[in-house]
Structures are given as C-alpha cells and as structure tokens.
C-alpha cells in the first residue's frame, strides 16, 4: 500500500481499489476515473458548489466524490448499488465529516425529493453507469412538478448518447431524447473523453453534458403527451406525419392542421417547438 494522495490526504484510488478488492464489474457499468486531476476538472464543470447539495449516482471507489468534496461541495449525497464500494466511501465520509451521505440503493428505485430531505434543490453530478444512463436521464427530464428538484445536471454518457441529446433536426441522431432534453433544458456537451481516461477503458468514447433546466418550457404542453407524440412520430421516422401519427388519433391531419404543420412532413424535420405545439394541441383536444 503506498502513501496518501497529496490532494486530500486519502490514499490514491488504485490503492483503494486494491485494498477493498474493487475489481470492475461490467454488469454494473464500472469504468472508473482514477485521475484526481481529471475528476477535479469534471467537478469544476458544475460551478461553485459551496452552498450546494450534490447528488452523485454511482460513486464507486470515490474518485469523483472526492473531487466534489475537494471543490468545496457543501453536502454530497451518493447513491451506489455495489455494496463492495461502501467501506471505501466510509473512509471518505470520515475524511469529510458531515458532508458525505452514502445510500446503498439502486438509483432507479430512489425517491429523489425524499432523498434530499430539507434541501430545496440539488445539483446532479455523475459518471453514469452506461447501462441505465438513458433511463435515469429520461426519468429526471420527465419529472413533475417542473421546475424540478435539481438546478443543474452534469452527466457523463457514451459519446453517442450525448450526441443524441444535443442533436438538431434533420440529423440522424435527432430523436425522442433530443426533443425531451431540449424542450425542458439547455443541454451542451462540455467535455469529451477518450476510452483511455477510464479503468478499465470502455469500448466507446464518452462525453459530459451540462443541462440547465428551463423554468417554463415553451409551448407548455404536458411532458407525457410530448413523449407520446415523439414516440409515435419517431417510431416510424421515415413516414409522413399524417401516417405515423395515426397511432395517436384517428384524425392526424386535423391535429397537424391545428398545430400549423404540413401533413407531408417527417419526424426528423420538425423542431422541438413544433413537437411541443403538436403535444399542446393534443392536450387541448383531449381536454375538450
Ligand atoms: N463515479 C465512479 C468514477 O467516476 O470512477 C464510478 C463510475 S462507474 C461508470 C458507474 C458506477 O455506478 C459504479 O460504481 C456502479 O457500481 C454504479 N452503479 C451501476 N448501476 C447502478 C444503479 N442502478 N444505481 C446506483 N449505482 C449504480
């Protein structure tokens, strides 16, 4: 076992992994970041955390967790599914008294508002397990009420997923995730990482997306309706909307006319605002 890491007095992450036998499990999407200079840069992307509660998913051996605490996060709430990581995380808690809470849980089962306790909101920062990253993101983006319980999300994804999140109309990557993310937030890719940045290296490159929630997304449709409309439109992305939207309504041409969208257009030609307008018209016709 070698000495302490100069930055925070805790052992280097490679020693932590060896001490607690944290060999990476593929099934849990374990690709660790062991370079504290890099994790500090990532934590820095979330801005000033000194008065913030941070929610971290999948702290693993704690590289990003330590960086968040070093950067001055007031409180970090970490949710980790792999119990093998708990002793390593307990050591970090001891080094930062009263600032790190660890919850041994599956992030897909967490009630986020309850987890926050009396904190009014939180910033989510995570190197997400790729197997559940899109599902977690969609849950956070579809959360109600809106504005949500988080003020910002800084999240690592596979590069291909990050590109879908920020994709523009008329591109191959543009789809349901782009529309949901861009209607409710202002997503930006803020860092790209090659596979070698991780231990073990994944097969694909990665990217970090910074999401800032938009207080009042426009037009103000129901998020579930937007999801239904994009599912129908992109389920048959090459078809004209007058045909693909038959799944939603027996009168797709009427719906399109009310939303001022030509029936011959296809899903990938429509802007985020067009989709939200279609969803709003559908909400109004359901309410009528
Ligand atoms: N944050 C660490 C880092 O950057 O080195 C580890 C990131 S690793 C990509 C993903 C982490 O998420 C692992 O620690 C894994 O055990 C954890 N994990 C996987 N599925 C999870 C789930 N459903 N809920 C909570 N944590 C999960």
CSV table of C-alpha atoms and ligand atoms in Angstrom, one decimal:
chain,number,residue,atom,x,y,z
A,1,UNK,CA,0.0,0.0,0.0
A,2,UNK,CA,1.5,3.3,-0.9
A,3,UNK,CA,1.1,6.7,0.9
A,4,UNK,CA,-1.6,9.3,0.9
A,5,UNK,CA,-2.8,11.3,-2.0
A,6,UNK,CA,-1.3,14.8,-1.8
A,7,UNK,CA,-4.6,16.5,-2.7
A,8,UNK,CA,-6.9,15.3,0.1
A,9,UNK,CA,-4.8,13.1,2.4
A,10,UNK,CA,-6.7,9.9,1.3
A,11,UNK,CA,-4.9,7.0,-0.5
A,12,UNK,CA,-4.5,7.1,-4.3
A,13,UNK,CA,-7.5,5.4,-5.9
A,14,UNK,CA,-5.5,2.5,-7.3
A,15,UNK,CA,-4.6,1.6,-3.6
A,16,UNK,CA,-8.3,2.0,-2.6
A,17,UNK,CA,-9.3,-0.4,-5.3
A,18,UNK,CA,-6.7,-2.9,-4.3
A,19,UNK,CA,-7.4,-2.6,-0.6
A,20,UNK,CA,-11.1,-3.2,-0.9
A,21,UNK,CA,-11.0,-5.7,-3.9
A,22,UNK,CA,-13.0,-3.4,-6.2
A,23,UNK,CA,-12.3,-5.2,-9.5
A,24,UNK,CA,-14.5,-3.6,-12.0
A,25,UNK,CA,-17.8,-5.4,-12.9
A,26,UNK,CA,-19.0,-5.0,-16.4
A,27,UNK,CA,-22.6,-5.8,-15.4
A,28,UNK,CA,-22.6,-2.6,-13.2
A,29,UNK,CA,-21.0,-0.4,-15.9
A,30,UNK,CA,-17.9,0.1,-13.8
A,31,UNK,CA,-15.4,2.2,-15.7
A,32,UNK,CA,-13.6,4.1,-13.1
A,33,UNK,CA,-11.9,7.5,-13.2
A,34,UNK,CA,-8.7,7.2,-11.2
A,35,UNK,CA,-7.0,10.5,-12.1
A,36,UNK,CA,-8.0,13.1,-9.4
A,37,UNK,CA,-6.8,15.9,-11.6
A,38,UNK,CA,-9.4,14.8,-14.2
A,39,UNK,CA,-12.2,14.3,-11.7
A,40,UNK,CA,-11.5,17.7,-10.2
A,41,UNK,CA,-11.9,19.2,-13.7
A,42,UNK,CA,-15.2,17.4,-14.0
A,43,UNK,CA,-16.4,18.6,-10.6
A,44,UNK,CA,-15.4,22.1,-11.7
A,45,UNK,CA,-17.8,22.0,-14.6
A,46,UNK,CA,-20.6,22.1,-12.1
A,47,UNK,CA,-19.6,25.6,-11.0
A,48,UNK,CA,-19.5,26.9,-7.4
A,49,UNK,CA,-20.8,24.1,-5.2
A,50,UNK,CA,-20.0,25.7,-1.8
A,51,UNK,CA,-23.7,26.3,-1.0
A,52,UNK,CA,-25.0,23.3,-3.0
A,53,UNK,CA,-26.2,19.8,-2.2
A,54,UNK,CA,-24.8,17.5,-4.9
A,55,UNK,CA,-26.4,14.2,-5.8
A,56,UNK,CA,-23.9,11.7,-7.3
A,57,UNK,CA,-25.0,8.4,-8.8
A,58,UNK,CA,-22.5,5.5,-8.7
A,59,UNK,CA,-19.6,6.9,-6.7
A,60,UNK,CA,-17.7,3.6,-7.0
A,61,UNK,CA,-14.3,3.9,-5.3
A,62,UNK,CA,-14.9,7.6,-4.9
A,63,UNK,CA,-12.8,9.5,-7.5
A,64,UNK,CA,-15.5,12.0,-8.5
A,65,UNK,CA,-16.9,12.1,-4.9
A,66,UNK,CA,-13.5,13.1,-3.5
A,67,UNK,CA,-13.2,15.8,-6.3
A,68,UNK,CA,-16.6,17.2,-5.5
A,69,UNK,CA,-15.7,17.5,-1.8
A,70,UNK,CA,-12.3,18.9,-2.6
A,71,UNK,CA,-14.0,21.5,-4.8
A,72,UNK,CA,-16.0,22.5,-1.7
A,73,UNK,CA,-19.4,20.9,-2.2
A,74,UNK,CA,-21.4,21.7,0.9
A,75,UNK,CA,-23.0,18.2,1.0
A,76,UNK,CA,-22.8,15.2,-1.3
A,77,UNK,CA,-25.5,12.5,-1.3
A,78,UNK,CA,-24.1,9.5,-3.2
A,79,UNK,CA,-26.2,6.5,-4.3
A,80,UNK,CA,-24.3,3.3,-5.0
A,81,UNK,CA,-25.7,-0.1,-5.9
A,82,UNK,CA,-22.5,-2.1,-5.3
A,83,UNK,CA,-22.0,-2.8,-1.6
A,84,UNK,CA,-18.3,-3.6,-2.1
A,85,UNK,CA,-17.7,0.1,-2.5
A,86,UNK,CA,-19.2,1.1,0.9
A,87,UNK,CA,-16.0,0.7,3.0
A,88,UNK,CA,-14.1,3.0,0.6
A,89,UNK,CA,-16.9,5.5,0.7
A,90,UNK,CA,-17.0,5.3,4.5
A,91,UNK,CA,-13.3,6.4,4.6
A,92,UNK,CA,-14.2,9.5,2.5
A,93,UNK,CA,-17.1,10.3,4.9
A,94,UNK,CA,-14.6,10.1,7.8
A,95,UNK,CA,-12.2,12.5,6.0
A,96,UNK,CA,-15.0,15.0,5.3
A,97,UNK,CA,-17.1,14.9,8.5
A,98,UNK,CA,-20.8,15.6,8.0
A,99,UNK,CA,-20.5,16.3,4.3
A,100,UNK,CA,-21.0,12.9,2.6
A,101,UNK,CA,-24.0,10.6,2.9
A,102,UNK,CA,-23.9,7.3,1.1
A,103,UNK,CA,-27.1,5.4,0.2
A,104,UNK,CA,-26.7,1.8,-0.8
A,105,UNK,CA,-29.5,1.6,-3.3
A,106,UNK,CA,-30.4,1.2,-7.0
A,107,UNK,CA,-30.7,4.7,-8.4
A,108,UNK,CA,-33.7,3.5,-10.5
A,109,UNK,CA,-35.7,3.0,-7.3
A,110,UNK,CA,-34.8,6.3,-5.5
A,111,UNK,CA,-37.4,8.9,-4.5
A,112,UNK,CA,-35.2,11.9,-5.2
A,113,UNK,CA,-37.3,14.5,-3.3
A,114,UNK,CA,-37.4,12.3,-0.2
A,115,UNK,CA,-33.6,11.7,-0.5
A,116,UNK,CA,-32.9,15.5,-0.5
A,117,UNK,CA,-34.6,15.9,2.9
A,118,UNK,CA,-34.9,19.6,3.7
A,119,UNK,CA,-32.5,20.8,0.9
A,120,UNK,CA,-34.7,22.8,-1.5
A,121,UNK,CA,-32.8,21.6,-4.6
A,122,UNK,CA,-29.6,19.8,-5.7
A,123,UNK,CA,-27.1,19.6,-8.5
A,124,UNK,CA,-26.7,16.1,-10.0
A,125,UNK,CA,-23.1,15.3,-11.0
A,126,UNK,CA,-22.3,11.7,-12.1
A,127,UNK,CA,-20.2,9.4,-14.3
A,128,UNK,CA,-23.2,7.4,-15.0
A,129,UNK,CA,-23.3,3.6,-15.4
A,130,UNK,CA,-24.0,3.4,-19.1
A,131,UNK,CA,-26.5,0.5,-18.9
A,132,UNK,CA,-29.0,2.7,-17.1
A,133,UNK,CA,-27.9,6.2,-18.0
A,134,UNK,CA,-30.6,7.0,-20.6
A,135,UNK,CA,-33.3,5.6,-18.4
A,136,UNK,CA,-32.2,7.7,-15.4
A,137,UNK,CA,-31.9,10.8,-17.6
A,138,UNK,CA,-35.4,10.3,-19.1
A,139,UNK,CA,-36.8,9.9,-15.5
A,140,UNK,CA,-35.1,13.1,-14.4
A,141,UNK,CA,-36.3,15.0,-17.5
A,142,UNK,CA,-39.9,13.8,-17.2
A,143,UNK,CA,-40.1,14.6,-13.5
A,144,UNK,CA,-43.1,16.6,-12.3
A,145,UNK,CA,-43.6,19.1,-10.9
A,146,UNK,CA,-41.5,21.4,-13.0
A,147,UNK,CA,-39.1,23.3,-12.4
A,148,UNK,CA,-37.5,20.1,-11.0
A,149,UNK,CA,-35.7,19.2,-7.7
A,150,UNK,CA,-32.4,19.8,-9.4
A,151,UNK,CA,-30.9,23.1,-10.6
A,152,UNK,CA,-28.4,21.6,-12.9
A,153,UNK,CA,-27.1,18.2,-14.1
A,154,UNK,CA,-23.5,17.5,-15.2
A,155,UNK,CA,-23.5,14.0,-16.5
A,156,UNK,CA,-21.2,11.6,-18.3
A,157,UNK,CA,-22.6,9.5,-21.2
A,158,UNK,CA,-21.4,7.4,-24.0
A,159,UNK,CA,-20.5,9.9,-26.7
A,160,UNK,CA,-23.2,8.6,-29.0
A,161,UNK,CA,-25.9,9.2,-26.3
A,162,UNK,CA,-24.5,12.7,-25.7
A,163,UNK,CA,-24.8,13.5,-29.4
A,164,UNK,CA,-28.4,12.3,-29.4
A,165,UNK,CA,-29.2,14.6,-26.5
A,166,UNK,CA,-27.9,17.8,-28.3
A,167,UNK,CA,-28.8,16.7,-31.9
A,168,UNK,CA,-30.5,19.2,-34.2
A,169,UNK,CA,-33.4,18.5,-36.7
A,170,UNK,CA,-32.5,16.8,-40.0
A,171,UNK,CA,-29.7,14.8,-38.4
A,172,UNK,CA,-29.6,11.1,-37.9
A,173,UNK,CA,-29.0,11.5,-34.1
A,174,UNK,CA,-32.1,13.7,-33.7
A,175,UNK,CA,-35.0,11.9,-31.9
A,176,UNK,CA,-37.1,11.5,-28.8
A,177,UNK,CA,-34.2,12.1,-26.4
A,178,UNK,CA,-33.1,15.3,-28.2
A,179,UNK,CA,-36.7,16.7,-28.0
A,180,UNK,CA,-37.3,15.9,-24.4
A,181,UNK,CA,-33.9,17.2,-23.3
A,182,UNK,CA,-34.1,20.4,-25.4
A,183,UNK,CA,-37.6,21.3,-24.5
A,184,UNK,CA,-37.0,21.2,-20.8
A,185,UNK,CA,-33.3,22.0,-20.6
A,186,UNK,CA,-30.5,23.7,-22.5
A,187,UNK,CA,-28.1,20.8,-22.9
A,188,UNK,CA,-24.4,21.3,-24.0
A,189,UNK,CA,-21.5,18.9,-24.5
A,190,UNK,CA,-18.8,20.4,-22.3
A,191,UNK,CA,-16.1,17.8,-22.3
A,192,UNK,CA,-15.1,14.8,-24.5
A,193,UNK,CA,-13.2,11.9,-23.0
A,194,UNK,CA,-11.3,9.0,-24.8
A,195,UNK,CA,-11.7,5.4,-23.6
A,196,UNK,CA,-8.2,5.6,-22.0
A,197,UNK,CA,-9.4,8.1,-19.4
A,198,UNK,CA,-11.2,5.2,-17.6
A,199,UNK,CA,-10.0,2.0,-15.9
A,200,UNK,CA,-10.9,-0.4,-17.5
A,201,UNK,CA,-11.3,1.5,-20.7
A,202,UNK,CA,-14.8,1.1,-22.3
A,203,UNK,CA,-15.1,0.3,-26.0
A,204,UNK,CA,-16.5,3.7,-26.8
A,205,UNK,CA,-15.7,7.4,-26.2
A,206,UNK,CA,-17.6,9.4,-23.7
A,207,UNK,CA,-18.8,13.0,-23.3
A,208,UNK,CA,-20.1,15.2,-20.5
A,209,UNK,CA,-23.4,17.0,-20.9
A,210,UNK,CA,-24.3,20.1,-18.8
A,211,UNK,CA,-28.1,20.5,-18.5
A,212,UNK,CA,-29.7,23.7,-17.2
A,213,UNK,CA,-33.4,23.4,-16.6
A,214,UNK,CA,-35.6,25.9,-18.4
A,215,UNK,CA,-38.1,27.3,-15.9
A,216,UNK,CA,-41.1,27.4,-18.2
A,217,UNK,CA,-40.6,25.2,-21.3
A,218,UNK,CA,-42.5,26.5,-24.3
A,219,UNK,CA,-45.0,25.8,-25.6
A,220,UNK,CA,-46.3,24.5,-22.2
A,221,UNK,CA,-47.6,21.0,-23.1
A,222,UNK,CA,-47.8,18.0,-20.8
A,223,UNK,CA,-44.5,16.1,-20.8
A,224,UNK,CA,-46.2,12.8,-21.0
A,225,UNK,CA,-48.1,14.0,-24.1
A,226,UNK,CA,-44.8,15.2,-25.7
A,227,UNK,CA,-43.4,11.7,-25.0
A,228,UNK,CA,-46.4,10.0,-26.7
A,229,UNK,CA,-46.1,12.3,-29.8
A,230,UNK,CA,-42.4,11.8,-30.3
A,231,UNK,CA,-42.8,8.0,-29.7
A,232,UNK,CA,-45.4,7.8,-32.5
A,233,UNK,CA,-43.5,10.2,-34.9
A,234,UNK,CA,-40.1,8.6,-34.4
A,235,UNK,CA,-41.4,5.0,-34.2
A,236,UNK,CA,-41.8,5.5,-38.0
A,237,UNK,CA,-39.4,8.3,-38.6
A,238,UNK,CA,-39.3,7.9,-42.4
A,239,UNK,CA,-43.1,8.1,-42.8
A,240,UNK,CA,-45.0,11.3,-43.3
A,241,UNK,CA,-46.6,12.6,-40.1
A,242,UNK,CA,-50.1,12.1,-41.4
A,243,UNK,CA,-49.4,8.4,-41.4
A,244,UNK,CA,-47.2,8.0,-38.3
A,245,UNK,CA,-49.5,10.0,-36.0
A,246,UNK,CA,-52.4,7.6,-36.8
A,247,UNK,CA,-51.3,5.8,-33.6
A,248,UNK,CA,-52.3,8.8,-31.6
A,249,UNK,CA,-55.5,10.0,-33.1
A,250,UNK,CA,-57.9,8.8,-35.8
A,251,UNK,CA,-57.6,12.3,-37.3
A,252,UNK,CA,-53.9,13.0,-37.7
A,253,UNK,CA,-54.5,15.6,-40.5
A,254,UNK,CA,-56.7,17.7,-38.2
A,255,UNK,CA,-54.2,17.6,-35.4
A,256,UNK,CA,-51.4,18.7,-37.8
A,257,UNK,CA,-53.6,21.4,-39.2
A,258,UNK,CA,-54.3,22.8,-35.8
A,259,UNK,CA,-50.6,22.8,-35.0
A,260,UNK,CA,-49.9,24.5,-38.3
A,261,UNK,CA,-47.7,21.7,-39.6
A,262,UNK,CA,-47.9,20.3,-43.1
A,263,UNK,CA,-49.0,16.7,-43.1
A,264,UNK,CA,-46.3,15.6,-45.5
A,265,UNK,CA,-43.5,16.5,-43.1
A,266,UNK,CA,-41.5,13.8,-41.4
A,267,UNK,CA,-40.5,13.5,-37.8
A,268,UNK,CA,-36.8,14.5,-38.2
A,269,UNK,CA,-37.8,17.8,-40.0
A,270,UNK,CA,-39.8,19.1,-37.0
A,271,UNK,CA,-38.2,21.5,-34.5
A,272,UNK,CA,-38.6,20.9,-30.7
A,273,UNK,CA,-41.1,23.8,-30.6
A,274,UNK,CA,-43.1,22.1,-33.4
A,275,UNK,CA,-43.3,18.9,-31.3
A,276,UNK,CA,-44.3,20.7,-28.2
A,277,UNK,CA,-47.0,22.6,-30.2
A,278,UNK,CA,-48.4,19.3,-31.5
A,279,UNK,CA,-48.5,17.9,-27.9
A,280,UNK,CA,-50.2,21.1,-26.7
A,281,UNK,CA,-52.9,20.8,-29.4
A,282,UNK,CA,-53.4,17.1,-28.5
A,283,UNK,CA,-53.7,18.1,-24.8
A,284,UNK,CA,-56.3,20.7,-25.7
A,285,UNK,CA,-58.3,18.3,-27.9
A,286,UNK,CA,-58.2,15.7,-25.1
A,287,UNK,CA,-59.5,18.3,-22.6
A,288,UNK,CA,-62.3,19.5,-25.0
B,1,LIG,N1,-18.0,7.5,-10.0
B,1,LIG,C1,-17.1,6.5,-10.2
B,1,LIG,C2,-16.0,7.0,-11.1
B,1,LIG,O1,-16.2,8.0,-11.8
B,1,LIG,O2,-14.9,6.4,-11.1
B,1,LIG,C3,-17.7,5.2,-10.9
B,1,LIG,C4,-18.4,5.4,-12.1
B,1,LIG,S1,-18.9,3.9,-12.9
B,1,LIG,C5,-19.0,4.4,-14.6
B,1,LIG,C6,-20.6,3.7,-12.5
B,1,LIG,C7,-20.9,3.4,-11.1
B,1,LIG,O3,-22.4,3.3,-10.9
B,1,LIG,C8,-20.3,2.2,-10.5
B,1,LIG,O4,-19.8,2.4,-9.2
B,1,LIG,C9,-21.5,1.2,-10.3
B,1,LIG,O5,-21.4,0.3,-9.3
B,1,LIG,C10,-22.7,2.2,-10.1
B,1,LIG,N2,-24.0,1.7,-10.5
B,1,LIG,C11,-24.3,0.9,-11.5
B,1,LIG,N3,-25.6,0.7,-11.6
B,1,LIG,C12,-26.2,1.4,-10.6
B,1,LIG,C13,-27.5,1.7,-10.2
B,1,LIG,N4,-28.6,1.2,-10.8
B,1,LIG,N5,-27.7,2.5,-9.1
B,1,LIG,C14,-26.7,3.1,-8.4
B,1,LIG,N6,-25.4,2.9,-8.8
B,1,LIG,C15,-25.1,2.1,-9.9
